Short mmCIF file of C-alpha atoms in Angstrom, two decimals:
data_model
loop_
_atom_site.label_atom_id
_atom_site.label_comp_id
_atom_site.label_asym_id
_atom_site.label_seq_id
_atom_site.Cartn_x
_atom_site.Cartn_y
_atom_site.Cartn_z
CA MET F 523 15.91 -3.01 19.52
CA TYR F 524 16.78 -4.86 17.05
CA PRO F 525 16.42 -8.37 17.45
CA ASN F 526 19.24 -10.92 16.30
CA SER F 527 18.40 -12.02 12.30
CA SER F 528 14.93 -13.57 12.37
CA ILE F 529 15.83 -16.07 9.27
CA LEU F 530 18.36 -18.34 11.39
CA GLY F 531 16.95 -21.91 11.57
CA ARG F 532 14.18 -21.38 9.33
CA PRO F 533 13.33 -23.47 6.67
CA PRO F 534 14.96 -22.53 3.38
CA TYR F 535 13.75 -20.32 0.19
CA LYS F 536 13.29 -22.46 -2.94
CA ARG F 537 15.12 -21.36 -5.78
CA GLY F 538 11.95 -20.67 -8.70
CA THR F 539 12.62 -22.52 -11.36
CA SER F 540 11.40 -19.67 -13.94
CA ASN F 541 13.44 -16.79 -12.83
CA ASP F 542 16.51 -17.63 -15.06
CA PHE F 543 18.06 -14.54 -14.38
CA LEU F 544 18.46 -15.30 -10.53
CA TYR F 545 21.05 -17.79 -11.41
CA GLN F 546 23.23 -14.49 -12.34
CA ILE F 547 22.80 -13.43 -9.98
CA PRO F 548 25.27 -14.77 -6.90
CA LEU F 549 22.32 -15.62 -4.26
CA ASN F 550 21.95 -17.53 -0.93
CA LEU F 551 18.26 -18.38 -0.62
CA ALA F 552 19.57 -20.90 2.14
CA PRO F 553 20.69 -19.04 5.73
CA ALA F 554 23.63 -19.04 6.60
CA LEU F 555 26.03 -17.48 9.18
CA PHE F 556 28.69 -15.23 7.77
CA SER F 557 32.08 -14.54 9.46
CA GLN F 558 33.38 -10.84 10.50
CA GLN F 559 35.04 -10.25 7.26
CA GLN F 560 32.00 -11.04 5.08
CA LEU F 561 29.57 -8.40 6.71
CA ILE F 562 29.72 -4.84 5.56
CA GLU F 563 29.62 -2.53 8.96
CA SER F 564 27.26 0.06 9.62
CA GLU F 565 28.29 3.20 7.95
CA TYR F 566 26.69 5.59 5.46
CA ASN F 567 26.06 5.15 1.67
CA SER F 568 29.67 7.82 1.26
CA ARG F 569 31.78 6.49 3.91
CA ASN F 570 31.34 2.40 3.25
CA ALA F 571 31.58 0.51 0.34
CA ASN F 572 28.79 1.23 -1.00
CA PHE F 573 30.83 4.72 -2.48
CA HIS F 574 34.29 4.10 -1.66
CA SER F 575 34.65 0.57 -2.99
CA VAL F 576 35.31 -1.68 -5.84
CA PRO F 577 32.58 -1.50 -8.76
CA LEU F 578 30.06 -4.62 -7.63
CA ASN F 579 30.74 -7.09 -10.69
CA VAL F 580 34.38 -7.14 -9.46
CA LEU F 581 33.93 -8.59 -6.13
CA SER F 582 34.80 -11.53 -5.20
CA ARG F 583 33.96 -11.01 -1.07
CA PHE F 584 33.08 -8.72 0.87
CA PRO F 585 35.46 -5.98 2.20
CA SER F 586 36.74 -6.34 5.25
CA VAL F 587 35.49 -3.53 7.69
CA SER F 588 36.75 -0.88 7.04
CA SER F 589 39.58 0.71 10.56
CA SER F 590 38.67 4.53 9.40
CA HIS F 591 35.02 3.94 10.69
CA ASP F 592 35.72 3.34 14.78
CA TRP F 593 32.24 2.01 17.10
CA ASN F 594 32.01 2.77 20.61
CA HIS F 595 31.12 -0.01 23.06
CA VAL F 596 30.69 0.41 26.48
CA ASN F 597 31.86 -2.50 27.98
CA HIS F 598 35.14 -3.04 24.93
CA THR F 599 35.63 -6.15 24.92
CA SER F 600 39.10 -8.00 25.37
CA PRO F 601 40.82 -7.99 21.89
CA GLN F 602 41.08 -12.36 22.02
CA ALA F 603 37.43 -11.47 22.49
CA ALA F 604 37.22 -10.18 18.82
CA ALA F 605 39.39 -13.64 17.98
CA VAL F 606 35.35 -15.00 19.30
CA PRO F 607 34.13 -17.53 16.39
CA THR F 608 30.44 -15.34 15.99
CA THR F 609 28.40 -18.54 14.56
CA SER F 610 26.92 -20.54 16.93
CA GLN F 611 25.27 -23.08 15.24
CA GLY F 612 22.16 -22.51 15.15
CA ARG F 613 21.89 -22.36 19.27
CA LYS F 614 21.48 -19.56 21.50
CA ARG F 615 25.26 -17.50 22.24
CA ARG F 616 26.35 -17.76 25.27
CA SER F 617 27.86 -14.49 27.08
CA ASP F 618 31.23 -15.16 26.60
CA GLU F 619 30.81 -14.94 22.46
CA HIS F 620 31.30 -12.02 21.71
CA CYS F 621 29.63 -10.00 18.81
CA PRO F 622 30.48 -6.79 17.56
CA PHE F 623 27.65 -6.63 15.03
CA ASP F 624 25.39 -6.46 18.13
CA VAL F 625 24.34 -3.26 17.48
CA LYS F 626 20.55 -2.45 19.11
CA ARG F 627 18.93 0.54 18.16
CA GLN F 628 17.18 2.32 20.88
CA ARG F 629 13.45 3.95 20.42
CA PHE F 630 13.59 6.88 19.40
CA GLN F 631 10.31 9.88 20.13
CA SER F 632 8.55 11.44 17.81
CA PRO F 633 9.66 14.31 15.72
CA LEU F 634 7.44 16.61 14.97
CA SER F 635 3.64 15.61 15.90
CA GLN F 636 1.11 15.89 12.94
CA ALA F 637 -0.50 18.78 14.29
CA ALA F 638 2.13 20.82 13.71
CA VAL F 639 3.50 20.34 10.97
CA ALA F 640 0.02 20.89 9.42
CA THR F 641 -0.17 23.85 11.00
CA ALA F 642 2.62 24.80 9.91
CA ALA F 643 1.29 24.00 6.06
CA SER F 644 -1.72 26.06 6.59
CA SER F 645 0.02 29.12 6.93
CA LEU F 646 3.21 30.00 6.74
CA ALA F 647 2.84 32.72 9.25
CA ALA F 648 2.10 29.98 11.71
CA ALA F 649 6.53 29.01 11.91
CA THR F 650 8.06 30.11 14.85
CA HIS F 651 11.78 29.53 14.94
CA SER F 652 12.23 26.64 17.42
CA VAL F 653 13.33 23.44 16.58
CA VAL F 654 11.93 20.22 17.24
CA HIS F 655 15.14 18.10 19.13
CA LEU F 656 14.86 13.90 19.26
CA GLN F 657 16.06 12.62 22.10
CA SER F 658 17.84 9.50 22.18
CA GLU F 659 17.33 6.88 25.17
CA GLY F 660 21.77 7.11 26.17
CA ARG F 661 22.55 3.46 23.10
CA SER F 662 24.89 1.00 24.22
CA CYS F 663 26.83 1.21 21.34
CA ALA F 664 26.62 3.67 17.97
CA PRO F 665 28.65 4.58 15.26
CA ALA F 666 32.00 6.94 16.19
CA PHE F 667 31.45 8.02 13.27
CA SER F 668 36.09 10.13 12.03
CA ALA F 669 36.84 12.59 9.92
CA ALA F 670 39.57 11.18 8.45
CA SER F 671 39.49 9.99 4.63
CA SER F 672 41.41 7.75 2.39
CA PRO F 673 44.39 9.44 0.83
CA GLN F 674 43.23 8.31 -2.87
CA THR F 675 39.89 9.91 -1.76
CA PRO F 676 40.56 13.48 -2.30
CA LYS F 677 39.51 16.69 -0.14
CA PRO F 678 35.88 17.78 -1.76
CA SER F 679 37.06 22.11 -2.44
CA GLY F 680 33.97 23.19 -4.58
CA CYS F 681 30.33 23.99 -2.83
CA VAL F 682 28.91 20.95 -1.61
CA PRO F 683 29.15 19.66 1.92
CA PRO F 684 31.15 16.52 2.28
CA LEU F 685 29.88 13.29 2.54
CA ARG F 686 33.33 11.50 3.90
CA GLY F 687 34.53 12.66 7.90
CA SER F 688 30.28 14.56 8.23
CA PRO F 689 27.95 12.62 8.77
CA TYR F 690 24.72 14.98 8.92
CA PRO F 691 26.35 17.32 5.67
CA GLU F 692 22.92 19.09 5.11
CA LEU F 693 23.20 20.31 8.55
CA ILE F 694 26.87 22.40 8.04
CA ASP F 695 28.30 25.67 5.87
CA SER F 696 25.13 25.87 4.47
CA PRO F 697 23.95 29.84 5.74
CA ILE F 698 20.60 30.65 5.50
CA PRO F 699 19.87 33.54 3.20
CA ALA F 700 18.71 37.02 5.79
CA ALA F 701 14.82 37.83 5.22
CA LYS F 702 14.54 40.98 3.59
CA ASP F 703 10.14 40.49 3.95
CA LYS F 704 7.73 38.99 6.44
CA LEU F 705 7.06 36.90 3.32
CA SER F 706 10.97 35.52 3.64
CA GLN F 707 10.97 35.48 7.16
CA GLN F 708 7.78 33.03 6.94
CA ILE F 709 9.43 30.60 4.66
CA LEU F 710 12.89 30.77 6.69
CA GLU F 711 10.88 29.98 10.20
CA LEU F 712 9.49 27.18 8.81
CA PHE F 713 12.21 25.84 6.58
CA GLN F 714 14.73 26.06 10.53
CA THR F 715 11.72 24.44 11.94
CA CYS F 716 10.63 21.56 9.40
CA GLN F 717 14.97 20.71 7.23
CA GLN F 718 15.15 17.49 8.13
CA GLN F 719 18.04 17.33 11.54
CA SER F 720 20.67 14.89 12.12
CA ASP F 721 18.44 12.60 13.69
CA ASP F 722 16.31 11.92 11.28
CA LEU F 723 19.14 11.50 9.09
CA GLU F 724 20.62 8.64 11.74
CA LYS F 725 17.64 6.72 11.87
CA LYS F 726 17.68 5.78 8.07
CA GLU F 727 21.27 5.01 8.18
CA LEU F 728 20.36 2.48 10.98
CA CYS F 729 17.76 1.25 9.52
CA ARG F 730 18.89 1.08 6.23
CA ALA F 731 22.39 -1.25 7.47
CA GLU F 732 20.36 -3.21 9.86
CA LEU F 733 18.44 -4.81 6.20
CA GLN F 734 21.67 -4.16 3.98
CA ARG F 735 23.02 -7.09 7.01
CA GLU F 736 19.69 -8.73 6.79
CA ILE F 737 19.59 -8.23 2.55
CA GLN F 738 23.09 -10.04 1.88
CA ARG F 739 21.72 -13.10 3.68
CA LEU F 740 19.97 -13.53 -0.03
CA PHE F 741 22.02 -11.78 -2.11
CA PRO F 742 25.66 -11.47 -0.48
CA GLN F 743 26.93 -8.91 -3.23
CA SER F 744 24.53 -6.64 -2.96
CA ARG F 745 24.57 -2.97 -1.85
CA VAL F 746 21.41 -1.20 0.11
CA TYR F 747 21.08 2.57 -0.42
CA LEU F 748 19.76 5.46 1.08
CA ALA F 749 19.00 7.98 -1.96
CA GLY F 750 16.27 10.53 -2.36
CA SER F 751 15.18 13.74 -0.09
CA SER F 752 17.62 12.19 2.95
CA LEU F 753 19.98 12.84 0.84
CA ASN F 754 19.71 15.51 -2.01
CA GLY F 755 19.28 18.55 0.40
CA PHE F 756 15.67 18.59 -0.10
CA GLY F 757 14.69 16.18 2.93
CA SER F 758 11.97 17.20 6.25
CA ARG F 759 11.66 15.65 9.50
CA SER F 760 8.03 13.78 8.11
CA SER F 761 9.97 13.00 5.02
CA ASP F 762 9.66 9.81 3.93
CA ALA F 763 13.65 7.28 2.77
CA ASP F 764 13.92 6.08 -0.22
CA LEU F 765 16.50 2.65 -0.81
CA CYS F 766 17.95 0.87 -4.00
CA LEU F 767 18.57 -2.20 -3.19
CA VAL F 768 21.17 -2.63 -6.38
CA VAL F 769 22.27 -6.58 -6.76
CA GLN F 770 24.42 -6.49 -10.51
CA GLU F 771 25.87 -3.75 -12.23
CA GLY F 772 23.80 -3.48 -15.52
CA PRO F 773 19.89 -2.64 -15.30
CA VAL F 774 17.38 -5.57 -14.15
CA ASP F 775 13.87 -6.36 -15.92
CA GLN F 776 11.87 -4.43 -13.43
CA ARG F 777 8.14 -6.07 -14.82
CA THR F 778 9.74 -9.28 -14.12
CA ASN F 779 13.37 -10.24 -12.03
CA ALA F 780 12.46 -6.96 -10.03
CA ILE F 781 9.43 -7.44 -8.00
CA TYR F 782 10.53 -11.54 -7.98
CA ILE F 783 13.71 -9.60 -6.22
CA LEU F 784 11.05 -7.83 -3.97
CA SER F 785 9.79 -11.09 -2.98
CA LEU F 786 12.21 -12.74 -1.18
CA VAL F 787 12.95 -9.14 0.21
CA GLN F 788 9.10 -9.91 1.07
CA GLN F 789 9.04 -12.82 2.85
CA LEU F 790 12.60 -11.54 4.79
CA PHE F 791 11.18 -8.66 6.38
CA TYR F 792 8.07 -10.69 7.55
CA ARG F 793 10.25 -12.61 9.64
CA LEU F 794 11.82 -10.09 10.91
CA SER F 795 10.26 -7.97 14.06
CA TYR F 796 10.67 -4.92 13.58
CA ILE F 797 9.98 -3.92 9.68
CA GLU F 798 5.83 -3.63 9.80
CA ARG F 799 3.66 -3.97 6.64
CA PRO F 800 5.95 -4.15 3.85
CA GLN F 801 3.71 -4.22 0.73
CA LEU F 802 4.87 -4.71 -2.65
CA ILE F 803 3.89 -2.60 -5.48
CA ARG F 804 3.71 -2.99 -8.88
CA ALA F 805 4.19 -0.22 -10.34
CA LYS F 806 7.02 0.52 -13.81
CA VAL F 807 9.53 0.53 -11.17
CA PRO F 808 8.33 -1.82 -8.09
CA ILE F 809 8.47 -1.07 -4.89
CA LEU F 810 8.74 -2.65 -1.30
CA LYS F 811 6.73 -0.36 0.34
CA PHE F 812 7.22 -0.94 4.64
CA ARG F 813 7.46 0.86 8.24
CA ASP F 814 10.19 0.89 10.94
CA LYS F 815 8.57 0.23 14.15
CA VAL F 816 11.70 1.67 15.91
CA SER F 817 12.34 4.89 13.62
CA GLY F 818 8.88 5.29 12.84
CA VAL F 819 10.66 5.50 9.24
CA GLU F 820 8.12 5.10 6.28
CA PHE F 821 10.81 3.39 3.82
CA ASP F 822 10.58 3.00 -0.63
CA LEU F 823 12.83 -0.21 -2.17
CA ASN F 824 13.47 -0.41 -5.23
CA VAL F 825 15.71 -3.32 -6.95
CA ASN F 826 18.86 -1.76 -9.05
CA ASN F 827 17.43 2.07 -10.09
CA VAL F 828 19.96 3.83 -9.86
CA VAL F 829 19.35 6.40 -11.42
CA GLY F 830 17.94 7.67 -8.77
CA ILE F 831 21.15 7.47 -6.83
CA ARG F 832 22.73 9.47 -9.70
CA ASN F 833 19.43 12.22 -9.45
CA THR F 834 20.13 11.91 -5.65
CA PHE F 835 23.64 13.39 -6.15
CA LEU F 836 22.71 15.96 -8.92
CA LEU F 837 20.32 17.68 -7.30
CA ARG F 838 22.42 17.98 -4.03
CA THR F 839 24.33 19.68 -6.25
CA TYR F 840 21.57 22.14 -6.93
CA ALA F 841 20.93 21.99 -3.49
CA PHE F 842 23.81 23.77 -1.78
CA ILE F 843 24.23 25.82 -4.83
CA GLU F 844 23.01 28.57 -3.62
CA ASN F 845 21.38 28.94 -0.62
CA ARG F 846 17.81 30.25 -1.39
CA VAL F 847 17.30 26.84 -3.01
CA ARG F 848 16.46 24.87 0.08
CA PRO F 849 13.66 26.75 1.59
CA LEU F 850 11.98 27.67 -1.38
CA ILE F 851 11.44 24.06 -2.53
CA LEU F 852 10.85 23.25 1.30
CA VAL F 853 7.83 25.50 1.82
CA VAL F 854 6.81 24.67 -2.57
CA LYS F 855 6.29 21.21 -1.52
CA LYS F 856 4.40 22.18 2.19
CA TRP F 857 1.81 23.81 0.53
CA ALA F 858 1.56 21.57 -2.65
CA ARG F 859 0.88 18.65 -0.04
CA HIS F 860 -1.95 21.25 1.96
CA HIS F 861 -3.75 21.81 -1.08
CA GLY F 862 -3.13 18.16 -2.09
CA ILE F 863 -1.57 18.39 -5.19
CA ASN F 864 1.72 16.33 -4.08
CA ASP F 865 0.82 12.66 -4.13
CA ALA F 866 2.00 10.28 -6.98
CA SER F 867 -0.09 7.73 -5.24
CA ARG F 868 -3.75 9.44 -5.73
CA GLY F 869 -2.81 11.20 -9.53
CA THR F 870 -1.02 15.18 -8.88
CA LEU F 871 2.60 14.84 -9.00
CA SER F 872 5.40 13.46 -7.45
CA SER F 873 7.95 15.54 -4.81
CA TYR F 874 10.82 14.50 -7.31
CA SER F 875 8.47 17.22 -10.12
CA LEU F 876 7.66 19.48 -7.95
CA VAL F 877 12.04 19.83 -6.93
CA LEU F 878 12.65 19.68 -10.74
CA MET F 879 9.81 22.80 -11.61
CA VAL F 880 11.00 24.43 -9.46
CA LEU F 881 14.97 24.32 -10.61
CA HIS F 882 13.20 25.26 -14.53
CA TYR F 883 11.81 28.08 -12.88
CA LEU F 884 15.09 29.27 -11.03
CA GLN F 885 16.89 28.39 -14.59
CA THR F 886 14.69 30.43 -16.55
CA LEU F 887 14.51 33.28 -15.60
CA PRO F 888 15.74 36.24 -17.44
CA GLU F 889 18.76 36.22 -14.89
CA PRO F 890 18.80 33.18 -13.79
CA VAL F 891 19.13 31.74 -9.88
CA ILE F 892 20.62 28.84 -10.92
CA PRO F 893 23.37 27.60 -13.66
CA CYS F 894 22.57 24.20 -15.46
CA LEU F 895 24.23 21.85 -13.52
CA GLN F 896 24.69 19.37 -16.30
CA LYS F 897 25.42 21.90 -19.22
CA GLU F 898 28.05 23.89 -17.26
CA TYR F 899 30.03 20.69 -15.59
CA PRO F 900 28.62 17.81 -17.74
CA GLU F 901 31.97 15.29 -16.68
CA CYS F 902 31.19 15.75 -13.53
CA PHE F 903 27.47 14.30 -14.26
CA ASN F 904 28.20 12.03 -16.65
CA SER F 905 25.35 9.62 -16.74
CA ALA F 906 28.06 6.38 -17.90
CA MET F 907 29.74 7.75 -14.35
CA GLN F 908 30.33 3.81 -12.26
CA LEU F 909 27.75 3.80 -9.64
CA HIS F 910 31.28 3.42 -6.35
CA LEU F 911 32.03 6.84 -8.78
CA VAL F 912 28.83 9.31 -8.43
CA HIS F 913 28.83 10.87 -5.14
CA GLU F 914 32.48 12.45 -5.90
CA GLY F 915 31.55 13.83 -9.25
CA PRO F 916 30.51 17.55 -8.33
CA ARG F 917 33.47 17.48 -5.83
CA ASN F 918 33.87 20.64 -7.39
CA VAL F 919 31.42 22.22 -8.46
CA PRO F 920 31.82 26.64 -7.56
CA GLN F 921 29.13 27.96 -5.67
CA TYR F 922 27.75 29.63 -8.34
CA HIS F 923 26.76 33.76 -7.44
CA SER F 924 24.19 34.59 -8.93
CA LYS F 925 23.31 38.66 -10.04
CA ASN F 926 19.13 37.85 -9.57
CA ARG F 927 18.69 39.44 -5.22
CA SER F 928 15.46 38.31 -5.46
CA THR F 929 14.18 37.47 -1.56
CA ILE F 930 12.96 33.81 -1.42
CA GLY F 931 9.22 35.54 -0.92
CA ASP F 932 9.30 37.19 -4.71
CA LEU F 933 10.36 34.11 -6.15
CA LEU F 934 7.98 31.49 -4.39
CA LEU F 935 5.35 34.17 -5.71
CA GLY F 936 7.22 33.83 -9.20
CA PHE F 937 7.09 29.92 -9.33
CA LEU F 938 3.39 30.44 -8.72
CA LYS F 939 3.15 32.59 -11.47
CA TYR F 940 5.39 31.70 -13.69
CA TYR F 941 3.11 27.72 -14.27
CA ALA F 942 -0.17 29.42 -14.12
CA THR F 943 0.15 32.49 -17.06
CA VAL F 944 3.13 31.57 -18.87
CA PHE F 945 4.88 28.01 -19.18
CA ASN F 946 2.78 26.69 -22.00
CA TRP F 947 1.24 23.02 -20.98
CA ASP F 948 0.07 21.45 -23.66
CA LYS F 949 3.08 21.97 -25.38
CA CYS F 950 6.23 22.28 -23.28
CA MET F 951 7.77 19.60 -21.22
CA ILE F 952 9.85 21.42 -18.42
CA SER F 953 13.36 20.10 -18.49
CA VAL F 954 16.49 20.62 -16.15
CA ARG F 955 18.56 18.76 -18.29
CA GLU F 956 17.84 21.60 -21.37
CA ALA F 957 17.64 24.62 -18.82
CA LYS F 958 14.71 25.72 -21.27
CA ALA F 959 11.61 24.30 -22.12
CA LEU F 960 11.29 22.62 -24.59
CA PRO F 961 8.51 20.44 -27.49
CA LYS F 962 6.30 18.23 -26.34
CA PRO F 963 7.91 14.45 -27.41
CA GLY F 964 6.10 12.84 -30.23
CA SER F 965 6.54 8.96 -28.64
CA ASN F 966 3.63 6.97 -26.48
CA GLU F 967 5.21 8.43 -23.05
CA TRP F 968 4.75 11.48 -23.51
CA LYS F 969 1.78 12.14 -25.67
CA ASN F 970 -1.44 12.82 -24.02
CA LYS F 971 0.38 13.70 -21.36
CA PHE F 972 -0.47 16.43 -18.81
CA ILE F 973 2.05 17.01 -17.70
CA CYS F 974 5.25 16.30 -18.37
CA VAL F 975 8.31 17.13 -16.67
CA GLU F 976 12.19 15.22 -17.84
CA GLU F 977 13.89 12.54 -15.89
CA PRO F 978 17.45 14.88 -16.75
CA PHE F 979 19.44 11.75 -16.49
CA ASP F 980 17.18 8.96 -17.99
CA GLY F 981 14.63 10.79 -19.99
CA SER F 982 11.60 10.04 -19.13
CA ASN F 983 8.23 11.74 -17.67
CA THR F 984 9.11 11.91 -13.90
CA ALA F 985 5.13 13.63 -14.18
CA ARG F 986 3.35 9.90 -15.52
CA ALA F 987 0.95 9.76 -13.22
CA VAL F 988 -1.05 12.55 -13.74
CA HIS F 989 -2.80 11.20 -15.69
CA GLU F 990 -6.53 12.13 -15.32
CA LYS F 991 -7.44 15.92 -16.81
CA MET F 992 -9.31 15.72 -13.63
CA LYS F 993 -6.98 15.72 -11.38
CA PHE F 994 -4.69 18.03 -14.09
CA ASP F 995 -7.12 21.29 -13.52
CA ALA F 996 -6.81 20.52 -10.19
CA ILE F 997 -3.39 21.04 -9.94
CA LYS F 998 -4.03 24.10 -12.29
CA THR F 999 -6.07 25.37 -10.15
CA GLU F 1000 -3.88 25.44 -6.84
CA PHE F 1001 -1.80 27.54 -9.12
CA MET F 1002 -3.77 29.87 -10.64
CA GLU F 1003 -5.59 30.84 -7.12
CA VAL F 1004 -2.44 31.99 -5.16
#
C-alpha cells in the first residue's frame, strides 16, 4: 500500500547556495500541503497534462483535475465531502475528512518467474502459448479509463494505436504474423509469452503517478514521464521502467544541475516507505535507480533527458508500422541477454542500441521491411517539436506494406548474418535516421569507438558503453556463432 506522503512534518530541505540554477525554476524545498486544484490526477502520460496541456514554461499553476478521468470509489462520497479541505495542518486526518487522492495500490503476484524467462531465452523451442496473467487483490479505488477524448484532439487514423482513450494500447490492433516455419512459430510463442501485458503497464503507471505527486512537492511545475520500452511497444514482462523528470522547458546541465536535482529526489525517496534502494548513478546522463516494493518494478529516473521521450514515439511508430518488428526485436533482446551482451553497465550493448540495430537491418535489406520514418515523415518527428505535442506527431503515419515477405525466422537469421559478415564495424556507423550505414565521424565521441550506433535525434553514440576490445570481440563472437 502507498502511505500518505512521508515528508509531511519533516524538517525542510536546505537550498544549496552554490546552485544558482535552482533559483530559476519553481522549487519548494520546505514541506507544503497543496489544495486539490494543485494536484495532478493519476493518468497515463498520454492522457494527463504531460501531453495534453500547455508547455511547462507558461504554466502559472497546475491545471484543475480533468473531468474526463474518473475514479471509481467503493464508498462514494457526497458532493459536500469534496468541499472538505484536505490540509490537516500536520495532524492525523480524521475519518470524516475525505481526500479523493488517497489512492492505495495493491500488491501483485509475480508476473513471470525468473526460471521461466531464463528457460524461454535459452531455448526458443521451450516457449509455450501460455500467458501468465497478473491478479490483483481487488482495489478499493482504481482508475476508470474513459474512451472520451477532448474536442481539440483529432482521432488518430494511422498505424500506431492511440494512447488517448486506451490505457493499454500495445495490446490492441496489433495482429501477430502467421508462422510458416518452426523457428518462426517458436519466436511467436516466445513473444506471446514474454510481451508486456496490460497489468505490467498499469503497475508502472500507478507508481509514476504517485511519484509525480511526491516530486511536485519539491518542484511544483515538474512532470514525470513514462518513457522507453514501457511505451514504445518493445517491452517485456521483465522490463525495467524509464522515467523522465522534466523541471523546465530548456536543457539542464547533466554534469551539475541534474545530479543536484536527483540528489534532492533521492533524499525524498529515502522517506517513502514503498521505495527501495534509491541509488544515484553519475553517468553522462545521471540517473536515480530505485525499486518499487509494491510492484517489484525497477525504475531509472533521469532529469530533462527529453530525447528519450522523443525517441519513445519514433520507436513506437516503428513497432506498429509492420507486424514482424515487435516479435523480432523481443527475441533479439532475449537472445542478447542470454548470451551476456545486453548490459551497458557491464560494457556491452544497451537494449536501445539493439533495437536500433534491428531497425537499421530491416531498413537496409534489398527489399526493406520498414521505411525510414524521419525521411518520409519529417514533420511527424521534428526534433524541435514542443514536448507536449510529441505524442501526436505520428498519429497519421499509415501502415507500411512491404514487398519483403520473409518469415520472422528468416529475418532473425539474416540479422545475425548481417552483423557477423556484412556490416563493417571498423568504418561504419549504424543510422536509423538515414536508413543506411554511414562513415564513422571523426569527432572525439566517435573516434576509436568499437561500435557506433547513431541516436536518431541528438546524434550521440548510443553504444558508447562498449569501450573495451574484449567486450567488443565477445559481441562479435556471439553474432558469428549462430
